[in-house]
Short mmCIF file of N, CA and C in Angstrom, two decimals:
data_model
loop_
_atom_site.label_atom_id
_atom_site.label_comp_id
_atom_site.label_asym_id
_atom_site.label_seq_id
_atom_site.Cartn_x
_atom_site.Cartn_y
_atom_site.Cartn_z
N MET E 1 -4.51 16.45 7.52
CA MET E 1 -4.68 15.37 6.57
C MET E 1 -3.77 15.62 5.36
N LEU E 2 -3.12 14.58 4.93
CA LEU E 2 -2.24 14.69 3.76
C LEU E 2 -3.08 14.71 2.49
N GLU E 3 -2.69 15.54 1.55
CA GLU E 3 -3.41 15.69 0.28
C GLU E 3 -2.46 15.39 -0.88
N PRO E 4 -2.98 14.84 -1.98
CA PRO E 4 -2.13 14.54 -3.13
C PRO E 4 -1.34 15.74 -3.64
N ASN E 5 -1.93 16.95 -3.57
CA ASN E 5 -1.24 18.13 -4.11
C ASN E 5 -0.07 18.59 -3.24
N GLN E 6 0.15 17.94 -2.11
CA GLN E 6 1.30 18.25 -1.27
C GLN E 6 2.57 17.54 -1.76
N PHE E 7 2.41 16.67 -2.75
CA PHE E 7 3.53 15.84 -3.20
C PHE E 7 3.77 15.99 -4.70
N GLU E 8 5.01 15.79 -5.08
CA GLU E 8 5.37 15.66 -6.49
C GLU E 8 5.29 14.17 -6.83
N GLU E 9 5.12 13.85 -8.11
CA GLU E 9 5.10 12.45 -8.51
C GLU E 9 6.40 11.77 -8.10
N ASP E 10 6.29 10.57 -7.57
CA ASP E 10 7.42 9.75 -7.10
C ASP E 10 8.19 10.36 -5.93
N GLU E 11 7.62 11.36 -5.28
CA GLU E 11 8.25 11.91 -4.07
C GLU E 11 7.95 11.03 -2.87
N ALA E 12 6.71 10.56 -2.80
CA ALA E 12 6.30 9.71 -1.68
C ALA E 12 5.36 8.62 -2.18
N TRP E 13 5.54 7.43 -1.63
CA TRP E 13 4.64 6.32 -1.89
C TRP E 13 3.90 6.00 -0.60
N VAL E 14 2.74 5.37 -0.75
CA VAL E 14 1.91 5.01 0.39
C VAL E 14 1.68 3.50 0.38
N VAL E 15 1.85 2.87 1.53
CA VAL E 15 1.49 1.46 1.70
C VAL E 15 0.20 1.44 2.50
N PHE E 16 -0.79 0.70 2.02
CA PHE E 16 -2.05 0.62 2.74
C PHE E 16 -2.82 -0.63 2.34
N GLN E 17 -3.79 -0.98 3.16
CA GLN E 17 -4.64 -2.13 2.89
C GLN E 17 -5.84 -1.66 2.08
N LEU E 18 -6.04 -2.27 0.91
CA LEU E 18 -7.13 -1.87 0.02
C LEU E 18 -8.50 -2.33 0.51
N ASN E 19 -8.55 -3.49 1.13
CA ASN E 19 -9.84 -4.08 1.51
C ASN E 19 -10.26 -3.71 2.92
N ASP E 20 -11.58 -3.59 3.11
CA ASP E 20 -12.14 -3.38 4.45
C ASP E 20 -12.35 -4.71 5.16
N ALA E 21 -12.87 -5.67 4.42
CA ALA E 21 -13.12 -7.01 4.94
C ALA E 21 -12.21 -7.98 4.18
N PRO E 22 -11.83 -9.08 4.80
CA PRO E 22 -10.94 -10.03 4.11
C PRO E 22 -11.52 -10.51 2.78
N VAL E 23 -10.64 -10.73 1.83
CA VAL E 23 -11.01 -11.31 0.55
C VAL E 23 -11.02 -12.82 0.77
N ARG E 24 -12.17 -13.44 0.57
CA ARG E 24 -12.32 -14.87 0.87
C ARG E 24 -12.08 -15.72 -0.37
N THR E 25 -11.33 -16.80 -0.18
CA THR E 25 -11.17 -17.80 -1.23
C THR E 25 -11.54 -19.15 -0.62
N GLU E 26 -12.13 -20.01 -1.43
CA GLU E 26 -12.52 -21.33 -0.93
C GLU E 26 -11.31 -22.20 -0.63
N GLN E 27 -10.33 -22.14 -1.49
CA GLN E 27 -9.19 -23.05 -1.38
C GLN E 27 -8.11 -22.57 -0.41
N ASP E 28 -7.80 -21.27 -0.41
CA ASP E 28 -6.64 -20.79 0.34
C ASP E 28 -6.96 -19.93 1.55
N GLY E 29 -8.23 -19.72 1.85
CA GLY E 29 -8.58 -18.94 3.03
C GLY E 29 -8.77 -17.46 2.73
N ASP E 30 -8.63 -16.65 3.77
CA ASP E 30 -8.89 -15.22 3.69
C ASP E 30 -7.60 -14.41 3.52
N PHE E 31 -7.71 -13.34 2.73
CA PHE E 31 -6.54 -12.52 2.42
C PHE E 31 -6.85 -11.04 2.58
N ASN E 32 -5.79 -10.27 2.83
CA ASN E 32 -5.83 -8.81 2.74
C ASN E 32 -5.06 -8.42 1.49
N CYS E 33 -5.49 -7.36 0.85
CA CYS E 33 -4.81 -6.86 -0.34
C CYS E 33 -4.05 -5.59 0.05
N ILE E 34 -2.73 -5.66 -0.04
CA ILE E 34 -1.85 -4.55 0.33
C ILE E 34 -1.40 -3.84 -0.95
N ALA E 35 -1.51 -2.52 -0.97
CA ALA E 35 -1.17 -1.75 -2.16
C ALA E 35 0.01 -0.82 -1.89
N LEU E 36 0.76 -0.56 -2.94
CA LEU E 36 1.85 0.42 -2.93
C LEU E 36 1.49 1.44 -4.00
N MET E 37 1.26 2.69 -3.58
CA MET E 37 0.69 3.71 -4.44
C MET E 37 1.49 5.01 -4.37
N ASP E 38 1.54 5.73 -5.49
CA ASP E 38 2.15 7.05 -5.53
C ASP E 38 1.22 8.05 -4.84
N ALA E 39 1.74 8.83 -3.90
CA ALA E 39 0.92 9.76 -3.12
C ALA E 39 0.38 10.91 -3.97
N ALA E 40 1.13 11.37 -4.96
CA ALA E 40 0.70 12.51 -5.76
C ALA E 40 -0.36 12.14 -6.80
N SER E 41 -0.12 11.06 -7.53
CA SER E 41 -1.00 10.71 -8.64
C SER E 41 -2.11 9.73 -8.26
N GLY E 42 -1.93 9.00 -7.17
CA GLY E 42 -2.89 7.97 -6.80
C GLY E 42 -2.73 6.70 -7.61
N PHE E 43 -1.67 6.63 -8.41
CA PHE E 43 -1.43 5.44 -9.23
C PHE E 43 -0.94 4.30 -8.35
N ILE E 44 -1.61 3.17 -8.43
CA ILE E 44 -1.20 1.99 -7.67
C ILE E 44 -0.21 1.22 -8.52
N PHE E 45 1.03 1.17 -8.03
CA PHE E 45 2.09 0.48 -8.76
C PHE E 45 1.99 -1.03 -8.65
N GLY E 46 1.48 -1.51 -7.53
CA GLY E 46 1.40 -2.95 -7.35
C GLY E 46 0.64 -3.31 -6.09
N THR E 47 0.26 -4.59 -6.02
CA THR E 47 -0.46 -5.10 -4.85
C THR E 47 0.10 -6.46 -4.47
N ALA E 48 -0.17 -6.85 -3.24
CA ALA E 48 0.19 -8.18 -2.76
C ALA E 48 -0.96 -8.70 -1.91
N PHE E 49 -1.33 -9.94 -2.14
CA PHE E 49 -2.35 -10.58 -1.31
C PHE E 49 -1.64 -11.34 -0.20
N VAL E 50 -2.04 -11.05 1.04
CA VAL E 50 -1.38 -11.60 2.22
C VAL E 50 -2.43 -12.27 3.10
N SER E 51 -2.14 -13.47 3.55
CA SER E 51 -3.06 -14.18 4.43
C SER E 51 -3.39 -13.32 5.65
N VAL E 52 -4.65 -13.35 6.09
CA VAL E 52 -5.03 -12.57 7.26
C VAL E 52 -4.30 -13.06 8.51
N ALA E 53 -3.73 -14.25 8.45
CA ALA E 53 -2.95 -14.78 9.58
C ALA E 53 -1.61 -14.06 9.73
N GLN E 54 -1.18 -13.34 8.69
CA GLN E 54 0.09 -12.61 8.72
C GLN E 54 -0.18 -11.12 8.94
N ALA E 55 0.67 -10.48 9.73
CA ALA E 55 0.53 -9.04 9.98
C ALA E 55 0.94 -8.22 8.76
N GLU E 56 1.87 -8.76 7.98
CA GLU E 56 2.36 -8.06 6.79
C GLU E 56 3.00 -9.07 5.85
N PRO E 57 3.27 -8.68 4.61
CA PRO E 57 3.90 -9.59 3.67
C PRO E 57 5.30 -10.00 4.14
N SER E 58 5.76 -11.12 3.61
CA SER E 58 7.11 -11.60 3.92
C SER E 58 8.15 -10.67 3.28
N VAL E 59 9.40 -10.82 3.70
CA VAL E 59 10.50 -10.05 3.12
C VAL E 59 10.54 -10.28 1.61
N PHE E 60 10.41 -11.54 1.19
CA PHE E 60 10.44 -11.87 -0.24
C PHE E 60 9.32 -11.13 -0.98
N GLU E 61 8.10 -11.17 -0.44
CA GLU E 61 6.96 -10.52 -1.09
C GLU E 61 7.15 -9.00 -1.17
N VAL E 62 7.67 -8.41 -0.11
CA VAL E 62 7.88 -6.96 -0.10
C VAL E 62 8.97 -6.57 -1.10
N ARG E 63 10.06 -7.33 -1.15
CA ARG E 63 11.12 -7.04 -2.13
C ARG E 63 10.61 -7.16 -3.55
N LYS E 64 9.83 -8.19 -3.79
CA LYS E 64 9.25 -8.40 -5.12
C LYS E 64 8.31 -7.24 -5.48
N LEU E 65 7.49 -6.81 -4.51
CA LEU E 65 6.57 -5.69 -4.74
C LEU E 65 7.33 -4.40 -5.02
N PHE E 66 8.34 -4.10 -4.22
CA PHE E 66 9.16 -2.89 -4.46
C PHE E 66 9.82 -2.95 -5.83
N SER E 67 10.41 -4.08 -6.18
CA SER E 67 11.10 -4.20 -7.47
C SER E 67 10.14 -3.96 -8.62
N SER E 68 8.97 -4.57 -8.56
CA SER E 68 8.00 -4.40 -9.63
C SER E 68 7.50 -2.96 -9.70
N CYS E 69 7.30 -2.33 -8.54
CA CYS E 69 6.83 -0.95 -8.50
C CYS E 69 7.88 0.03 -9.01
N LEU E 70 9.13 -0.21 -8.66
CA LEU E 70 10.21 0.66 -9.13
C LEU E 70 10.36 0.59 -10.64
N GLU E 71 10.09 -0.58 -11.23
CA GLU E 71 10.13 -0.72 -12.69
C GLU E 71 9.03 0.10 -13.35
N ARG E 72 7.87 0.18 -12.71
CA ARG E 72 6.71 0.88 -13.27
C ARG E 72 6.75 2.39 -13.04
N SER E 73 7.48 2.81 -12.03
CA SER E 73 7.48 4.23 -11.67
C SER E 73 8.53 5.01 -12.44
N GLY E 74 8.48 6.32 -12.27
CA GLY E 74 9.46 7.18 -12.91
C GLY E 74 10.73 7.36 -12.10
N GLY E 75 10.74 6.85 -10.88
CA GLY E 75 11.91 7.00 -10.02
C GLY E 75 11.67 6.44 -8.64
N THR E 76 12.68 6.56 -7.82
CA THR E 76 12.60 6.08 -6.44
C THR E 76 12.09 7.20 -5.54
N PRO E 77 11.07 6.91 -4.72
CA PRO E 77 10.57 7.96 -3.84
C PRO E 77 11.54 8.25 -2.70
N ALA E 78 11.44 9.43 -2.14
CA ALA E 78 12.25 9.78 -0.97
C ALA E 78 11.61 9.24 0.30
N THR E 79 10.27 9.10 0.27
CA THR E 79 9.52 8.76 1.48
C THR E 79 8.52 7.64 1.21
N LEU E 80 8.36 6.78 2.21
CA LEU E 80 7.32 5.75 2.19
C LEU E 80 6.40 6.03 3.37
N LEU E 81 5.15 6.35 3.08
CA LEU E 81 4.16 6.63 4.12
C LEU E 81 3.46 5.34 4.51
N LEU E 82 3.41 5.07 5.81
CA LEU E 82 2.78 3.85 6.33
C LEU E 82 1.82 4.22 7.45
N PRO E 83 0.68 3.52 7.55
CA PRO E 83 -0.22 3.79 8.66
C PRO E 83 0.39 3.30 9.97
N LYS E 84 0.30 4.12 11.02
CA LYS E 84 0.84 3.74 12.34
C LYS E 84 0.20 2.44 12.80
N GLY E 85 1.03 1.57 13.37
CA GLY E 85 0.53 0.31 13.89
C GLY E 85 0.40 -0.79 12.86
N GLN E 86 0.68 -0.48 11.60
CA GLN E 86 0.61 -1.49 10.54
C GLN E 86 1.95 -1.52 9.80
N PHE E 87 2.26 -2.66 9.25
CA PHE E 87 3.45 -2.81 8.40
C PHE E 87 4.70 -2.26 9.09
N GLN E 88 4.98 -2.76 10.28
CA GLN E 88 6.05 -2.21 11.10
C GLN E 88 7.41 -2.83 10.86
N THR E 89 7.49 -3.91 10.11
CA THR E 89 8.77 -4.59 9.98
C THR E 89 9.30 -4.63 8.55
N THR E 90 8.65 -5.41 7.70
CA THR E 90 9.23 -5.67 6.38
C THR E 90 9.22 -4.45 5.46
N PHE E 91 8.14 -3.68 5.44
CA PHE E 91 8.12 -2.50 4.57
C PHE E 91 9.14 -1.45 5.00
N PRO E 92 9.21 -1.08 6.29
CA PRO E 92 10.22 -0.09 6.69
C PRO E 92 11.65 -0.56 6.44
N SER E 93 11.94 -1.84 6.72
CA SER E 93 13.31 -2.30 6.52
C SER E 93 13.68 -2.35 5.04
N GLU E 94 12.75 -2.74 4.19
CA GLU E 94 13.03 -2.75 2.75
C GLU E 94 13.17 -1.33 2.21
N ALA E 95 12.35 -0.42 2.71
CA ALA E 95 12.46 0.99 2.29
C ALA E 95 13.85 1.52 2.64
N LYS E 96 14.27 1.30 3.88
CA LYS E 96 15.60 1.78 4.31
C LYS E 96 16.70 1.15 3.46
N ARG E 97 16.57 -0.13 3.16
CA ARG E 97 17.56 -0.83 2.34
C ARG E 97 17.70 -0.18 0.96
N ARG E 98 16.61 0.40 0.49
CA ARG E 98 16.60 1.04 -0.83
C ARG E 98 16.80 2.55 -0.76
N GLY E 99 17.12 3.07 0.42
CA GLY E 99 17.38 4.50 0.57
C GLY E 99 16.13 5.36 0.66
N ILE E 100 15.01 4.74 1.02
CA ILE E 100 13.73 5.44 1.15
C ILE E 100 13.43 5.60 2.65
N THR E 101 13.01 6.78 3.05
CA THR E 101 12.71 7.04 4.47
C THR E 101 11.28 6.62 4.80
N PRO E 102 11.12 5.63 5.70
CA PRO E 102 9.76 5.25 6.11
C PRO E 102 9.22 6.24 7.14
N VAL E 103 7.97 6.67 6.95
CA VAL E 103 7.33 7.61 7.86
C VAL E 103 5.96 7.04 8.25
N HIS E 104 5.78 6.77 9.55
CA HIS E 104 4.50 6.27 10.04
C HIS E 104 3.61 7.45 10.41
N VAL E 105 2.40 7.45 9.87
CA VAL E 105 1.43 8.51 10.17
C VAL E 105 0.10 7.86 10.57
N HIS E 106 -0.73 8.62 11.26
CA HIS E 106 -2.05 8.10 11.61
C HIS E 106 -2.82 7.76 10.34
N GLU E 107 -3.53 6.64 10.37
CA GLU E 107 -4.27 6.19 9.20
C GLU E 107 -5.24 7.27 8.69
N THR E 108 -5.80 8.06 9.59
CA THR E 108 -6.72 9.12 9.18
C THR E 108 -6.01 10.18 8.33
N GLU E 109 -4.71 10.36 8.53
CA GLU E 109 -3.93 11.30 7.72
C GLU E 109 -3.84 10.85 6.26
N LEU E 110 -3.99 9.55 6.03
CA LEU E 110 -3.84 8.98 4.69
C LEU E 110 -5.16 8.89 3.92
N LEU E 111 -6.27 9.14 4.58
CA LEU E 111 -7.58 8.91 3.97
C LEU E 111 -7.79 9.64 2.65
N SER E 112 -7.37 10.89 2.55
CA SER E 112 -7.58 11.61 1.29
C SER E 112 -6.72 11.03 0.17
N LEU E 113 -5.65 10.33 0.53
CA LEU E 113 -4.80 9.69 -0.47
C LEU E 113 -5.34 8.32 -0.88
N THR E 114 -5.96 7.61 0.06
CA THR E 114 -6.30 6.20 -0.17
C THR E 114 -7.79 5.92 -0.35
N SER E 115 -8.66 6.84 0.02
CA SER E 115 -10.10 6.53 0.05
C SER E 115 -10.68 6.17 -1.32
N GLU E 116 -10.25 6.84 -2.37
CA GLU E 116 -10.77 6.52 -3.70
C GLU E 116 -10.39 5.10 -4.12
N ALA E 117 -9.16 4.72 -3.82
CA ALA E 117 -8.70 3.37 -4.17
C ALA E 117 -9.44 2.30 -3.36
N THR E 118 -9.62 2.54 -2.07
CA THR E 118 -10.32 1.55 -1.25
C THR E 118 -11.79 1.45 -1.66
N GLN E 119 -12.40 2.57 -2.01
CA GLN E 119 -13.79 2.55 -2.49
C GLN E 119 -13.90 1.77 -3.80
N GLY E 120 -12.99 2.02 -4.72
CA GLY E 120 -12.99 1.30 -6.00
C GLY E 120 -12.78 -0.19 -5.81
N PHE E 121 -11.88 -0.56 -4.91
CA PHE E 121 -11.64 -1.97 -4.63
C PHE E 121 -12.90 -2.60 -4.03
N ARG E 122 -13.52 -1.91 -3.10
CA ARG E 122 -14.74 -2.40 -2.46
C ARG E 122 -15.82 -2.66 -3.51
N GLU E 123 -16.03 -1.70 -4.40
CA GLU E 123 -17.05 -1.85 -5.44
C GLU E 123 -16.72 -2.98 -6.40
N HIS E 124 -15.46 -3.12 -6.75
CA HIS E 124 -15.05 -4.18 -7.68
C HIS E 124 -15.22 -5.56 -7.06
N VAL E 125 -14.75 -5.71 -5.83
CA VAL E 125 -14.79 -7.02 -5.17
C VAL E 125 -16.21 -7.41 -4.80
N GLN E 126 -17.03 -6.44 -4.41
CA GLN E 126 -18.40 -6.73 -4.01
C GLN E 126 -19.38 -6.59 -5.18
N GLY E 127 -18.87 -6.45 -6.38
CA GLY E 127 -19.73 -6.37 -7.56
C GLY E 127 -20.62 -5.15 -7.59
N GLY E 128 -20.10 -4.02 -7.07
CA GLY E 128 -20.86 -2.78 -7.10
C GLY E 128 -21.81 -2.60 -5.94
N ARG E 129 -21.76 -3.51 -4.96
CA ARG E 129 -22.65 -3.42 -3.80
C ARG E 129 -21.95 -2.80 -2.60
N ALA E 130 -21.26 -1.71 -2.78
CA ALA E 130 -20.49 -1.10 -1.68
C ALA E 130 -21.37 -0.45 -0.65
#
């Protein structure tokens, strides 16, 4: 399992889904919340809400997310960690375009990096009824 202390700040970022269940809206349907987070600090640089009908954000959304995250961070990471079987197209291609190496790992390997954020999101969205 990957641990935050294995990384320096801005060495690796993690892409993951914050929500367990879709975020429901009356007008626009159901969404997943995708986060881009620093592996060492756990700081979430940005998020994108993506329709559950889409496997991942569009190229435009991913570029916008990367740009906004790079502005907030102290530098460009060397590695982008992604859960295997998820985010297979737009995130890896945008990472490569920016000189970042995409690395797919089993989702269980990311749990110690992402569990606090997903728990916090769950509590916030469900009003503390996690």
